Short mmCIF file of C-alpha atoms and ligand atoms in Angstrom, two decimals:
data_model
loop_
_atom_site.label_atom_id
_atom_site.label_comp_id
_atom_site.label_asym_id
_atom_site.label_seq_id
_atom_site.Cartn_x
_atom_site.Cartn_y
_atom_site.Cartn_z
CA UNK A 1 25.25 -34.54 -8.53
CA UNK A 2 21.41 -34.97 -8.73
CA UNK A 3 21.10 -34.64 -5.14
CA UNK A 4 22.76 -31.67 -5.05
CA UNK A 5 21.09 -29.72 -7.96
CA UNK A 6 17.96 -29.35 -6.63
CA UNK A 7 18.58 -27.51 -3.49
CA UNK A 8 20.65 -25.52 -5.59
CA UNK A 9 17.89 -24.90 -7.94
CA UNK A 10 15.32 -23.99 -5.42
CA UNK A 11 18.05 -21.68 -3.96
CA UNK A 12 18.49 -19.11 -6.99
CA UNK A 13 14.31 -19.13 -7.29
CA UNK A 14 14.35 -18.63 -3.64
CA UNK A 15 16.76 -15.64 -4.08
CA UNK A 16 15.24 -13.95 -7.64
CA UNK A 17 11.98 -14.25 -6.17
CA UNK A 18 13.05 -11.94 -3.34
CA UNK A 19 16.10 -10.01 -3.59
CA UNK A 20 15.47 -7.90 -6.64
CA UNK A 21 13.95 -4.70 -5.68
CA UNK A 22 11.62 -4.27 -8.44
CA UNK A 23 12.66 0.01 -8.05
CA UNK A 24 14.06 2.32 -6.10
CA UNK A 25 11.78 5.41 -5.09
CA UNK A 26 13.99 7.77 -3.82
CA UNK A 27 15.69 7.35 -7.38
CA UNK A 28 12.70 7.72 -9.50
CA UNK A 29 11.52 10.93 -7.74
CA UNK A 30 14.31 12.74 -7.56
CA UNK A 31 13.92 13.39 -11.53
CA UNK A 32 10.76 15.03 -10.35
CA UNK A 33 11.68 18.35 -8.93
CA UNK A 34 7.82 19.72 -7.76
CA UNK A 35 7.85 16.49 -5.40
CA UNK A 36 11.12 16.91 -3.69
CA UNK A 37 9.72 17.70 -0.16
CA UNK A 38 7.15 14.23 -0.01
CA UNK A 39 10.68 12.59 -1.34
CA UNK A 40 12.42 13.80 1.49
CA UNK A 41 9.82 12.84 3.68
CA UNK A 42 9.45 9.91 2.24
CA UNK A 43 13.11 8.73 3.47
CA UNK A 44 13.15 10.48 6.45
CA UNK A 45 9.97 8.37 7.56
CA UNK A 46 11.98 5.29 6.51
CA UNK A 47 8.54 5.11 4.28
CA UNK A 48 10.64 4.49 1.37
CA UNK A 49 12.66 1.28 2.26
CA UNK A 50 9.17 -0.45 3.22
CA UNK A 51 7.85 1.26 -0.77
CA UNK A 52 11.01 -0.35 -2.41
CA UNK A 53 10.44 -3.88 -0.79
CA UNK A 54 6.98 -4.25 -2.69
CA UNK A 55 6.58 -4.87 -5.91
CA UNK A 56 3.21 -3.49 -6.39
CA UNK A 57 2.52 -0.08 -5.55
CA UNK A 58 0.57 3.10 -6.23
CA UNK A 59 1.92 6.34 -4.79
CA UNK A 60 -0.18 10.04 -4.26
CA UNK A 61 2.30 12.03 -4.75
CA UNK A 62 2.04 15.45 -2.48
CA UNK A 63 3.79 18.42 -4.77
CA UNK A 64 6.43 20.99 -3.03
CA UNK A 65 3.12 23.68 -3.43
CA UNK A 66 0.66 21.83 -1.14
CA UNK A 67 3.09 20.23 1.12
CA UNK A 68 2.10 22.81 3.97
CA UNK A 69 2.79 21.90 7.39
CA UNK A 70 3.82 18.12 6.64
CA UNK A 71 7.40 18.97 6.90
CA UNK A 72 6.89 20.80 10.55
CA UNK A 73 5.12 17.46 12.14
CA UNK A 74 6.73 14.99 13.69
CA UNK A 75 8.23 12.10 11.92
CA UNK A 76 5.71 9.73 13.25
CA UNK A 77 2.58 11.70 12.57
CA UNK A 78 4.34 12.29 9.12
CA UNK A 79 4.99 8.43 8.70
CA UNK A 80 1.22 7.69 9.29
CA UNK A 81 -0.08 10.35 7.22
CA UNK A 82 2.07 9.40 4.18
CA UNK A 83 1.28 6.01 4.62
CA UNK A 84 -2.09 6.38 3.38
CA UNK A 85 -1.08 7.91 0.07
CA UNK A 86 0.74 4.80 -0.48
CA UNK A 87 -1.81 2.17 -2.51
CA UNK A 88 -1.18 -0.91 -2.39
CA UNK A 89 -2.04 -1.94 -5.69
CA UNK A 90 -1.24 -0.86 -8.86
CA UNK A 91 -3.31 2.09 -10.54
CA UNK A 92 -2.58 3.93 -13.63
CA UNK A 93 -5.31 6.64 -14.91
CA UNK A 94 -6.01 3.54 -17.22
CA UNK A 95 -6.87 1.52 -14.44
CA UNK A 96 -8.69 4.40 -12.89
CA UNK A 97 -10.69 4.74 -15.64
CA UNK A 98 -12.12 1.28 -16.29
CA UNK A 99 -12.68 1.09 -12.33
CA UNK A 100 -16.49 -0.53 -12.50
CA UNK A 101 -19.12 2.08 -10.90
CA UNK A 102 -16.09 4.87 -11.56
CA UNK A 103 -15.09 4.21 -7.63
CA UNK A 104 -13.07 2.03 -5.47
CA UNK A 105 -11.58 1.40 -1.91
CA UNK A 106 -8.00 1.39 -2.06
CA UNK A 107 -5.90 -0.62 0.71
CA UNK A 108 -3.20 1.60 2.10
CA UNK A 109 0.19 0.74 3.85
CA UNK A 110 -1.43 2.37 6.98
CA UNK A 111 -3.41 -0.37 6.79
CA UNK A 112 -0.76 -2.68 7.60
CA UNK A 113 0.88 -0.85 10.39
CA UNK A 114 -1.68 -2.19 12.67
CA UNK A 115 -2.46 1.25 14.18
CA UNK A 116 -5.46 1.87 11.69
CA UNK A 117 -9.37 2.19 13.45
CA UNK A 118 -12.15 1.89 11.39
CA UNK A 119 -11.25 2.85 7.97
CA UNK A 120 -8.19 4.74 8.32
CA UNK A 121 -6.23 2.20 6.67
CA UNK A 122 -8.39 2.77 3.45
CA UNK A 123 -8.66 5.70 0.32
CA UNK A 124 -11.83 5.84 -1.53
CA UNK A 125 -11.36 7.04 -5.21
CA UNK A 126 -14.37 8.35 -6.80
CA UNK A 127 -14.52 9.74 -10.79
CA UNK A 128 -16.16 13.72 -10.50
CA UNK A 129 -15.56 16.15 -12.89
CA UNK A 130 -13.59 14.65 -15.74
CA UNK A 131 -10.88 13.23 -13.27
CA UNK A 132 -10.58 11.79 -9.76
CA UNK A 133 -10.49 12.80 -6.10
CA UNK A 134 -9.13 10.67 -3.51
CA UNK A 135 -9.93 10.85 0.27
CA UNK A 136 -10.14 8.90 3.37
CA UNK A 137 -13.20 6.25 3.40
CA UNK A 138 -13.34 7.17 7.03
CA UNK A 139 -16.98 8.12 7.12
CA UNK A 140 -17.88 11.90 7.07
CA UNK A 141 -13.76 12.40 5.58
CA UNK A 142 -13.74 14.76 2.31
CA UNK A 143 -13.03 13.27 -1.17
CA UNK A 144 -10.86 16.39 -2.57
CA UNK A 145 -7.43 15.52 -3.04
CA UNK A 146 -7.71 15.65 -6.95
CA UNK A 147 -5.22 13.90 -9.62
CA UNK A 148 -3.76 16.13 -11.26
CA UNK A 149 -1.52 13.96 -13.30
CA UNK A 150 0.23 10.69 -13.85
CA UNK A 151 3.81 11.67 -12.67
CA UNK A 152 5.44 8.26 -14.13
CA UNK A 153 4.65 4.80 -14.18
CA UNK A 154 6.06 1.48 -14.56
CA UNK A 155 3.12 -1.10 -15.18
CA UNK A 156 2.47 -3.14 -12.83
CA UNK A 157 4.63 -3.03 -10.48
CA UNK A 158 4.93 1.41 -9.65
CA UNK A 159 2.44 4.22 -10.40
CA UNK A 160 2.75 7.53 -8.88
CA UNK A 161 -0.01 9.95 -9.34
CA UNK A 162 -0.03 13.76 -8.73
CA UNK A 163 -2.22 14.87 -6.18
CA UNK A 164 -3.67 18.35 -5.44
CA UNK A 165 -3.25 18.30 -1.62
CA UNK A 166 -2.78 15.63 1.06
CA UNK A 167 -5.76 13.43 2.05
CA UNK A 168 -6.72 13.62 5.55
CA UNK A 169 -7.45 11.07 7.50
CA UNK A 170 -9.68 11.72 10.76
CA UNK A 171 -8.19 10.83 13.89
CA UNK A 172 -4.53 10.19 12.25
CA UNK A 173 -3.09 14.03 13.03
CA UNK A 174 -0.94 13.45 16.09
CA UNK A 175 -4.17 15.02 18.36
CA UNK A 176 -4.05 11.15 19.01
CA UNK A 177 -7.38 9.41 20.07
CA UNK A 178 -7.66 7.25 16.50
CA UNK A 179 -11.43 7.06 16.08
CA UNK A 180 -12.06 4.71 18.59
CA UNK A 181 -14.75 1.59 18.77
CA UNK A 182 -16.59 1.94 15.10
CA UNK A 183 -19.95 3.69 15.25
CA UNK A 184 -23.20 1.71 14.86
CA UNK A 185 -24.28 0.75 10.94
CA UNK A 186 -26.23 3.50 10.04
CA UNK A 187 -28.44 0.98 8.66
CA UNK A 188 -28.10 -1.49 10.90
CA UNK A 189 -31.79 -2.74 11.51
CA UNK A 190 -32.65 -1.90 15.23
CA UNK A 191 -34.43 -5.14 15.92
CA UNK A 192 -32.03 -8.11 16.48
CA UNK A 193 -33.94 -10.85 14.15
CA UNK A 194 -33.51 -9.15 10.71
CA UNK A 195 -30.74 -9.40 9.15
CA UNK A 196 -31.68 -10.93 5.79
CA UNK A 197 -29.14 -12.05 3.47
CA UNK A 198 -30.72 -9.59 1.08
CA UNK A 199 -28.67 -6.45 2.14
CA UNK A 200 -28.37 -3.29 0.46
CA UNK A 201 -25.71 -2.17 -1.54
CA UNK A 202 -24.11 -0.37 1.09
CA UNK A 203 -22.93 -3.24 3.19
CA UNK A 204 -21.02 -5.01 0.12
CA UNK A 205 -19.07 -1.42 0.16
CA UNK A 206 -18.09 -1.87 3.63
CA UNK A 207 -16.93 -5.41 3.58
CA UNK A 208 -13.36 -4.16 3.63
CA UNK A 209 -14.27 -3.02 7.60
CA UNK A 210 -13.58 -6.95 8.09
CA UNK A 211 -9.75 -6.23 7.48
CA UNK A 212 -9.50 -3.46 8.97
CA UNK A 213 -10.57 -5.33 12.60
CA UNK A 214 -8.18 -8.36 11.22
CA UNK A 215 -4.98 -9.27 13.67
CA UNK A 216 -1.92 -6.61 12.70
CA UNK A 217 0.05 -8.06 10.26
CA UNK A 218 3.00 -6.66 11.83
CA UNK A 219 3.09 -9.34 14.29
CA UNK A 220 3.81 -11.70 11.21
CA UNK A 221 6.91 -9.95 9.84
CA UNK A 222 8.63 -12.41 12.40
CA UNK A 223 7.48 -15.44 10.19
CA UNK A 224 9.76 -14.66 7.23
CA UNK A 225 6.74 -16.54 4.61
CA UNK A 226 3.90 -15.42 6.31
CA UNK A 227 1.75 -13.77 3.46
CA UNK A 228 1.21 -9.96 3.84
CA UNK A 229 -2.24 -9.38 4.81
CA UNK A 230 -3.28 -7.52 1.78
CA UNK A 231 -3.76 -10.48 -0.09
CA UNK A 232 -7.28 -10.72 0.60
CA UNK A 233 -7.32 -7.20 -0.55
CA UNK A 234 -10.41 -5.67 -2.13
CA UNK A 235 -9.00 -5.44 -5.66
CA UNK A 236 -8.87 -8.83 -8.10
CA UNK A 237 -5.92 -7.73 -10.26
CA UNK A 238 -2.75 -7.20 -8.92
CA UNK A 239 -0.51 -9.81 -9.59
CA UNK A 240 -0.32 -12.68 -7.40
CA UNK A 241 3.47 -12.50 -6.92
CA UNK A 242 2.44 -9.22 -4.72
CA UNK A 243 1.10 -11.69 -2.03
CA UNK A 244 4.25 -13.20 -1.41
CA UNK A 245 6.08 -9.98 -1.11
CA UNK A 246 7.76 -9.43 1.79
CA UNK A 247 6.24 -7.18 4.28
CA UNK A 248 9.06 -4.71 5.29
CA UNK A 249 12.58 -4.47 4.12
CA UNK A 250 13.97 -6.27 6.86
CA UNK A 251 11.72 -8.98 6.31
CA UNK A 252 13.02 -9.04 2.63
CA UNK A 253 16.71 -8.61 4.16
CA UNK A 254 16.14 -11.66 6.41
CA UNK A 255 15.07 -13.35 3.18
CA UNK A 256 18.01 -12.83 1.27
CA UNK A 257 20.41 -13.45 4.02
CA UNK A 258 18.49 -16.41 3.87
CA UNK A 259 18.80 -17.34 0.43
CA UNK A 260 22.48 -16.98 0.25
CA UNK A 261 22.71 -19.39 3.32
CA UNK A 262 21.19 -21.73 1.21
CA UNK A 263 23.19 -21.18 -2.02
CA UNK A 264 26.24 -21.54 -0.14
CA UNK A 265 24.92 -24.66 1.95
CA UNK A 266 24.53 -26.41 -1.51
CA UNK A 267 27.44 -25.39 -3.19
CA UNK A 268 29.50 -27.11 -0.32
CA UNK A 269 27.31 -29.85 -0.29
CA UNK A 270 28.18 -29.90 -4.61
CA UNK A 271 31.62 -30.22 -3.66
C1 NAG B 301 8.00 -5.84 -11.45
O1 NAG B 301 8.24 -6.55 -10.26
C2 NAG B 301 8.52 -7.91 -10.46
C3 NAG B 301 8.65 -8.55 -9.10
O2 NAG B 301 9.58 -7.87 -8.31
C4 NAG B 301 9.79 -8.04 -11.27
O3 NAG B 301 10.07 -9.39 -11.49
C5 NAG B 301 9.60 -7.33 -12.59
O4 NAG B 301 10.79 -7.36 -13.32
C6 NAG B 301 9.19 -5.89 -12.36
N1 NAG B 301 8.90 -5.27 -13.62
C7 NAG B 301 9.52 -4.17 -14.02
C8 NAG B 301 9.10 -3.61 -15.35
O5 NAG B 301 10.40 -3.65 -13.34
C1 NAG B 302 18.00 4.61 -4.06
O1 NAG B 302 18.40 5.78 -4.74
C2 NAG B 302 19.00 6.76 -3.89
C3 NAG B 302 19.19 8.02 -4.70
O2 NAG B 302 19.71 7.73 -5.98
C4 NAG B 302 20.28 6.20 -3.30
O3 NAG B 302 20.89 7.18 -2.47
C5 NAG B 302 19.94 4.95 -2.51
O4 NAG B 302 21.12 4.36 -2.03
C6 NAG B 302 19.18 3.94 -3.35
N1 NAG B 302 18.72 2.87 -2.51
C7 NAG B 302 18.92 1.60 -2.80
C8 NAG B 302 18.35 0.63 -1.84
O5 NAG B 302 19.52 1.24 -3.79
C1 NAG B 303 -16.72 6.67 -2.18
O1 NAG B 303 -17.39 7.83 -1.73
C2 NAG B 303 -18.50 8.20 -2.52
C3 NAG B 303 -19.01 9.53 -1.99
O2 NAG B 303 -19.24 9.46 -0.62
C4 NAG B 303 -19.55 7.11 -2.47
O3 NAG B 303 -20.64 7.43 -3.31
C5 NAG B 303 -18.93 5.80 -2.97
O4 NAG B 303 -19.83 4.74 -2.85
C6 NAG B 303 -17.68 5.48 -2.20
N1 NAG B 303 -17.02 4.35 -2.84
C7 NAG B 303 -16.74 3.21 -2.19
C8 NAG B 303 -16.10 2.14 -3.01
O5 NAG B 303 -16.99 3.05 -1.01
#
């Protein structure tokens, strides 16, 4: 019996720990009417399978008024433009506002896609007149999509935030050509022998670059436990379970398929 209970036991944590979707997306926004169009796209990108299979998320939400010509692109330029309004990390206007130096960089799901150059898999978030604007931290990109409100949350694990208009991302807009090798550091000192450790701030504020050049975690999904790549993301607080979450829904299919193989296996072995 002893022998038994323990594969058993690891079984059921095995299977709580990953076949609970912690929400459903497509459910919670249809109760908000002004964002039906990004819901639609949302599904019709297959965005929101890959939203409900993490438990830790932070979504711009684009209302029906700025929308524009989103809904006339095609679904893959669509997929990889609302794939940076998906955080991934949760952040409430709470959160927002106890952000240290009242900015951040923000790990998006384009990040993980493995098509992102440069910093095209990243938001910056910057406080400016009483709230916040939101924008690529592609170099040069504008900071103006501004939050207009905090459509719902459920702490930690969703927040979706109203947002004035959609962020654009240079080089993302099917006119292909993503930005291509990174331009030189602006500060990067021309002679080859100085680079002291004693840098200025702006270098700790591109540190993220590092990730962004990192393997594509998509080639992982095949490894069912690899750990999604954003655990070495920027931010110190989202809960560690996020780590372990899997990286698309298929992943997190494979997973459960998985789980109940092994509930099974030990319940005949009970027997
Ligand atoms: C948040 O997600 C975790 C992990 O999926 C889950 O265990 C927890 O119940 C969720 N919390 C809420 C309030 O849904
Ligand atoms: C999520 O909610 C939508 C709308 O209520 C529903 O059609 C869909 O089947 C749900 N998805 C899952 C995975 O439960
Ligand atoms: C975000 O952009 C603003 C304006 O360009 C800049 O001052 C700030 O340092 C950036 N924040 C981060 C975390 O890179």
């Amino acid at each position: 019996m002893n022998r038994s209970i323990v594969p058993l036991l690891c079984s059921f944590l095995l299977l709580s720990a990953f076949s609970a979707s912690a929400f459903n997306v497509t459910k919670i926004l249809s109760q908000y009417p002004d964002y039906s169009n990004f819901n639609d796209l949302l599904s019709k990108t297959g965005l929101a399978s890959d939203i409900n299979s993490r438990s830790t998320i932070t979504l711009l939400a684009i209302p029906n008024g700025a929308i524009g010509d989103l809904t006339s692109k095609s679904d893959d330029v669509v997929k990889r433009i609302l794939s940076t309004h998906v955080v991934l990390d949760y952040y409430d206007p709470m959160k927002l506002k106890s952000m240290k130096d009242k900015t951040a960089k923000l790990t998006t799901m384009f990040q993980q896609s493995g098509k992102a150059s440069n910093d095209q898999g990243f938001l910056n978030v910057t406080a400016k007149d009483n709230t916040f604007v939101f924008g690529s931290a592609v170099k040069g990109a504008q900071l103006n999509s501004r939050l207009e409100k905090s459509v719902m949350n459920q702490p930690y694990n969703i927040s979706i935030l109203g947002i004035s208009q959609p962020i654009v991302t240079p080089g993302l807009d099917g006119t292909l050509a993503p930005v291509s090798a990174p331009p030189p550091k602006a500060n990067a000192p021309s002679s080859p022998k100085s680079s002291p450790p004693a840098e200025s701030p702006d270098d700790e504020a591109e540190s993220p670059d590092d990730e962004a050049e990192s393997p594509a975690p998509s080639e992982e999904d095949t490894k069912a436990p690899a750990p999604s790549k954003d655990a070495d993301s920027p931010s110190a607080d989202s809960p560690p379970a996020d780590a372990q979450s899997p990286s698309s829904s298929s992943a997190g299919k494979l997973k459960i398929s998985f789980g109940l193989f092994v509930v099974m296996a030990s319940m005949v072995a009970a027997y």
